[in-house]
Coordinates of C-alpha atoms in Angstrom, one line a residue:
Chain A
G870 CA -156.1 -131.1 127.4
N871 CA -155.1 -127.5 127.5
S872 CA -157.0 -125.1 125.4
V873 CA -157.8 -121.4 124.9
T874 CA -161.1 -119.9 123.7
Q875 CA -161.3 -116.3 122.5
M876 CA -164.3 -114.2 121.6
E877 CA -165.0 -114.4 118.0
G878 CA -164.2 -111.3 115.9
P879 CA -163.9 -109.3 114.1
V880 CA -164.2 -106.4 116.6
T881 CA -164.7 -103.0 115.1
L882 CA -164.5 -99.9 117.3
S883 CA -164.2 -96.1 117.0
E884 CA -161.1 -94.4 118.3
E885 CA -161.2 -93.8 122.0
A886 CA -163.7 -96.5 122.6
F887 CA -163.3 -99.1 125.4
L888 CA -162.0 -102.5 124.4
T889 CA -162.7 -105.9 125.9
I890 CA -161.6 -109.1 124.2
N891 CA -162.7 -112.2 126.2
C892 CA -160.4 -115.1 126.8
T893 CA -161.1 -118.3 128.8
Y894 CA -158.9 -121.3 129.2
T895 CA -159.0 -124.9 130.1
A896 CA -155.9 -126.3 131.8
T897 CA -154.9 -128.5 134.7
G898 CA -152.7 -126.9 137.4
Y899 CA -151.4 -123.4 137.1
P900 CA -150.6 -122.2 133.6
S901 CA -149.1 -118.9 132.7
L902 CA -151.3 -116.7 130.6
F903 CA -150.3 -114.3 127.7
W904 CA -151.7 -111.9 125.2
Y905 CA -149.8 -111.6 121.9
V906 CA -150.5 -109.0 119.2
Q907 CA -149.9 -109.4 115.5
Y908 CA -149.8 -106.2 113.4
P909 CA -150.3 -106.5 109.7
G910 CA -147.4 -108.2 107.9
E911 CA -145.6 -108.9 111.1
G912 CA -145.0 -111.8 113.5
L913 CA -146.5 -112.1 116.9
Q914 CA -145.3 -109.9 119.7
L915 CA -145.7 -110.5 123.4
L916 CA -148.1 -107.8 124.7
L917 CA -148.5 -108.8 128.4
K918 CA -148.4 -111.8 130.6
A919 CA -149.4 -113.1 134.1
T920 CA -147.9 -116.1 135.8
K921 CA -150.2 -116.7 138.8
A922 CA -153.7 -116.2 139.9
D923 CA -154.8 -112.5 140.5
D924 CA -151.7 -111.2 138.7
K925 CA -152.4 -108.3 136.4
G926 CA -150.4 -107.9 133.3
S927 CA -150.2 -104.5 131.6
N928 CA -148.5 -102.8 128.7
K929 CA -149.2 -99.9 126.3
G930 CA -152.5 -99.2 128.1
F931 CA -153.7 -102.8 127.8
E932 CA -154.5 -104.8 130.9
A933 CA -155.5 -108.4 131.7
T934 CA -156.1 -110.0 135.1
Y935 CA -155.5 -113.7 135.7
R936 CA -158.8 -115.0 137.2
K937 CA -158.5 -118.6 138.3
E938 CA -162.0 -118.8 139.7
T939 CA -163.5 -118.0 136.3
T940 CA -160.5 -119.4 134.2
S941 CA -160.4 -116.1 132.3
F942 CA -157.8 -113.6 131.1
H943 CA -159.8 -110.9 129.4
L944 CA -157.9 -108.1 127.6
E945 CA -159.0 -104.5 128.2
K946 CA -158.0 -101.0 127.1
G947 CA -159.7 -97.9 128.2
S948 CA -159.2 -95.9 125.0
V949 CA -158.2 -97.6 121.7
Q950 CA -156.3 -95.9 118.9
V951 CA -156.2 -96.6 115.2
S952 CA -152.7 -98.0 115.7
D953 CA -154.1 -100.7 117.9
S954 CA -155.7 -102.4 114.9
A955 CA -154.2 -105.8 114.8
V956 CA -154.9 -109.5 115.6
Y957 CA -154.8 -110.4 119.3
F958 CA -154.0 -113.9 120.5
C959 CA -154.6 -115.2 124.0
A960 CA -152.3 -118.1 125.0
L961 CA -151.4 -120.3 127.9
S962 CA -148.2 -122.2 128.7
R963 CA -147.7 -125.4 130.7
W964 CA -145.0 -127.8 131.5
L965 CA -145.7 -131.2 130.0
Y966 CA -144.0 -134.5 130.4
A967 CA -143.8 -137.2 127.7
G968 CA -141.5 -140.1 127.0
G969 CA -139.2 -139.2 130.0
T970 CA -138.8 -135.6 128.7
S971 CA -140.2 -132.4 130.0
Y972 CA -141.0 -129.4 127.8
G973 CA -142.9 -126.2 127.8
K974 CA -145.8 -125.8 125.5
L975 CA -147.5 -122.6 124.4
T976 CA -151.1 -123.0 123.2
F977 CA -152.8 -120.2 121.4
G978 CA -156.4 -119.2 120.9
Q979 CA -157.8 -118.6 117.4
G980 CA -157.1 -114.9 117.4
T981 CA -159.4 -111.8 117.4
I982 CA -159.2 -109.2 114.7
L983 CA -159.5 -105.7 116.0
T984 CA -160.2 -102.8 113.7
V985 CA -160.2 -99.2 115.0
H986 CA -161.7 -96.4 112.9
P987 CA -160.8 -92.8 113.3
Chain B
D208 CA -136.7 -106.1 114.5
S209 CA -137.4 -108.9 117.0
G210 CA -134.0 -110.5 116.7
V211 CA -135.5 -113.7 115.1
T212 CA -134.6 -113.9 111.4
Q213 CA -136.6 -115.9 109.0
T214 CA -135.8 -116.4 105.3
P215 CA -137.1 -116.2 102.7
K216 CA -140.0 -113.8 103.5
H217 CA -142.0 -115.1 100.5
L218 CA -141.9 -118.3 98.6
I219 CA -144.0 -119.4 95.7
T220 CA -143.7 -123.0 94.5
A221 CA -145.6 -125.7 92.7
T222 CA -147.4 -128.7 94.1
G223 CA -145.2 -131.7 94.6
Q224 CA -142.1 -129.6 95.2
R225 CA -139.9 -129.4 98.3
V226 CA -138.8 -126.2 100.1
T227 CA -136.6 -125.3 103.1
L228 CA -137.5 -122.5 105.5
R229 CA -134.7 -121.1 107.6
C230 CA -134.8 -119.5 111.1
S231 CA -132.0 -117.9 113.1
P232 CA -133.1 -117.4 116.7
R233 CA -132.5 -114.4 118.8
S234 CA -128.9 -114.2 120.2
G235 CA -128.7 -116.3 123.3
D236 CA -131.9 -118.2 122.8
L237 CA -131.5 -122.0 122.8
S238 CA -135.1 -123.0 122.0
V239 CA -136.7 -122.8 118.6
Y240 CA -140.4 -123.4 117.8
W241 CA -142.1 -123.6 114.4
Y242 CA -145.8 -122.6 113.9
Q243 CA -148.1 -122.7 110.9
Q244 CA -150.7 -120.0 110.5
S245 CA -153.5 -120.4 108.1
L246 CA -156.9 -118.8 107.8
D247 CA -158.9 -121.8 108.6
Q248 CA -156.7 -123.5 111.2
G249 CA -155.3 -120.5 113.1
L250 CA -151.9 -120.8 114.7
Q251 CA -150.8 -124.4 114.9
F252 CA -147.7 -125.6 116.7
L253 CA -145.5 -127.8 114.6
I254 CA -142.3 -128.7 116.4
Q255 CA -139.9 -127.6 119.1
Y256 CA -136.1 -127.8 119.6
Y257 CA -133.9 -127.1 122.5
N258 CA -130.1 -126.8 122.0
G259 CA -130.2 -129.1 119.0
E260 CA -132.5 -131.7 120.4
E261 CA -136.2 -132.2 119.4
R262 CA -138.3 -131.7 122.5
A263 CA -141.9 -131.8 121.3
K264 CA -144.0 -132.4 118.2
G265 CA -147.4 -130.9 117.5
N266 CA -149.5 -131.2 114.4
I267 CA -146.6 -131.7 112.0
L268 CA -147.3 -133.8 108.9
E269 CA -145.0 -136.7 108.0
R270 CA -144.1 -134.7 104.8
F271 CA -142.6 -132.0 107.0
S272 CA -139.3 -132.3 109.0
A273 CA -137.1 -130.0 110.9
Q274 CA -133.8 -129.8 112.6
Q275 CA -131.7 -127.4 114.8
F276 CA -128.1 -127.1 114.0
P277 CA -125.1 -126.7 116.3
D278 CA -125.1 -122.9 115.7
L279 CA -128.8 -123.1 116.8
H280 CA -130.3 -122.0 113.6
S281 CA -133.2 -124.2 112.5
E282 CA -134.6 -125.3 109.2
L283 CA -138.1 -126.6 108.4
N284 CA -138.3 -128.8 105.3
L285 CA -141.6 -129.2 103.5
S286 CA -141.9 -131.8 100.8
S287 CA -144.5 -133.1 98.4
L288 CA -146.2 -129.8 98.8
E289 CA -150.0 -129.5 98.4
L290 CA -152.2 -126.5 97.9
G291 CA -153.3 -126.8 101.5
D292 CA -149.8 -126.2 102.7
S293 CA -150.1 -122.6 101.7
A294 CA -149.7 -120.6 104.9
L295 CA -147.5 -118.4 107.0
Y296 CA -144.8 -120.3 108.8
F297 CA -143.4 -118.7 111.9
C298 CA -140.4 -119.4 113.9
A299 CA -140.1 -118.3 117.5
S300 CA -137.3 -118.6 120.0
S301 CA -136.8 -118.4 123.8
V302 CA -133.9 -118.5 126.2
G303 CA -134.7 -121.8 127.8
R304 CA -137.4 -124.3 127.9
D305 CA -139.7 -122.5 130.3
P306 CA -142.6 -121.0 128.2
S307 CA -143.6 -118.7 131.0
Y308 CA -141.0 -116.2 129.8
G309 CA -142.8 -115.9 126.5
Y310 CA -141.5 -116.4 123.0
T311 CA -140.0 -114.0 120.4
F312 CA -141.4 -114.5 117.0
G313 CA -139.9 -113.8 113.6
S314 CA -141.9 -112.1 110.9
G315 CA -142.6 -115.3 109.1
T316 CA -142.3 -116.9 105.7
R317 CA -145.3 -116.8 103.5
L318 CA -145.5 -120.0 101.4
T319 CA -147.8 -120.1 98.4
V320 CA -148.2 -123.4 96.7
V321 CA -149.7 -123.2 93.2

C-alpha cells in the first residue's frame, strides 16, 4: 500500500540553522507529494507540493525536490526562524479505485515536531 | 482563516455519550474529508465525501458516522464515546476529487472524553 515515513523528531535548532526533515514514501505509480505545516493550536496548512519526478516545490524559504529514484521528498530550509516552530507533515496522494468508484486519497506521515530557539 | 469552519472548537463529554461535530467547507469546495489526530496514532483518515456522496472510508469505527448535506456542510457523529476517542478531529475540503491540488484544513474540534 501507500505509506510515508518521516524522520522522527523532535528536531531542535537554533535560529538561522539549516533544516532538513527527511521523508520517504512507498507507492505504486506516480503520486503527488506534499509538505503540510501545523502551527500550535491550528489546522494543517499546505506548505508546498510537487506533482511529478524532479519537480521542486518551494514556499516561504522551504524547498523539497521529488526524487523518484530514491522515493524521497526531503524538506529543507537554509535559515530557520523561531516562527518556523511547528509540526511538519509529509504526505502523498494517489487515485484509487474500489467498488467501481474512483477517489483520491491523501496519506500523511507521522509528523515531525520542529522547535527553533532564539 | 482557511475558509473551512469547524464547530465547536472544544467539546468535553462523558463516556457513553454521543456528540456531533460540524464542518462547513471552503466556498466552492465539493469534497469534505474527516481526520482524527491523536498523540499515539498520528493523523488518521476517517471518511471522505464528494458532493453529498460517500467516496471512501478509512479507519472509521462503527460507532462513528458522517454525512454531507445538500448545502455541502458535513457532520461527524461519534457515539458510545470512550476515553480513547479523545483527540483532535479535523475537517478538510477541496474543490474536486483530485488530491493533487491539496486540501484546506479547518482548525479542528478538540474532543475530550472524561
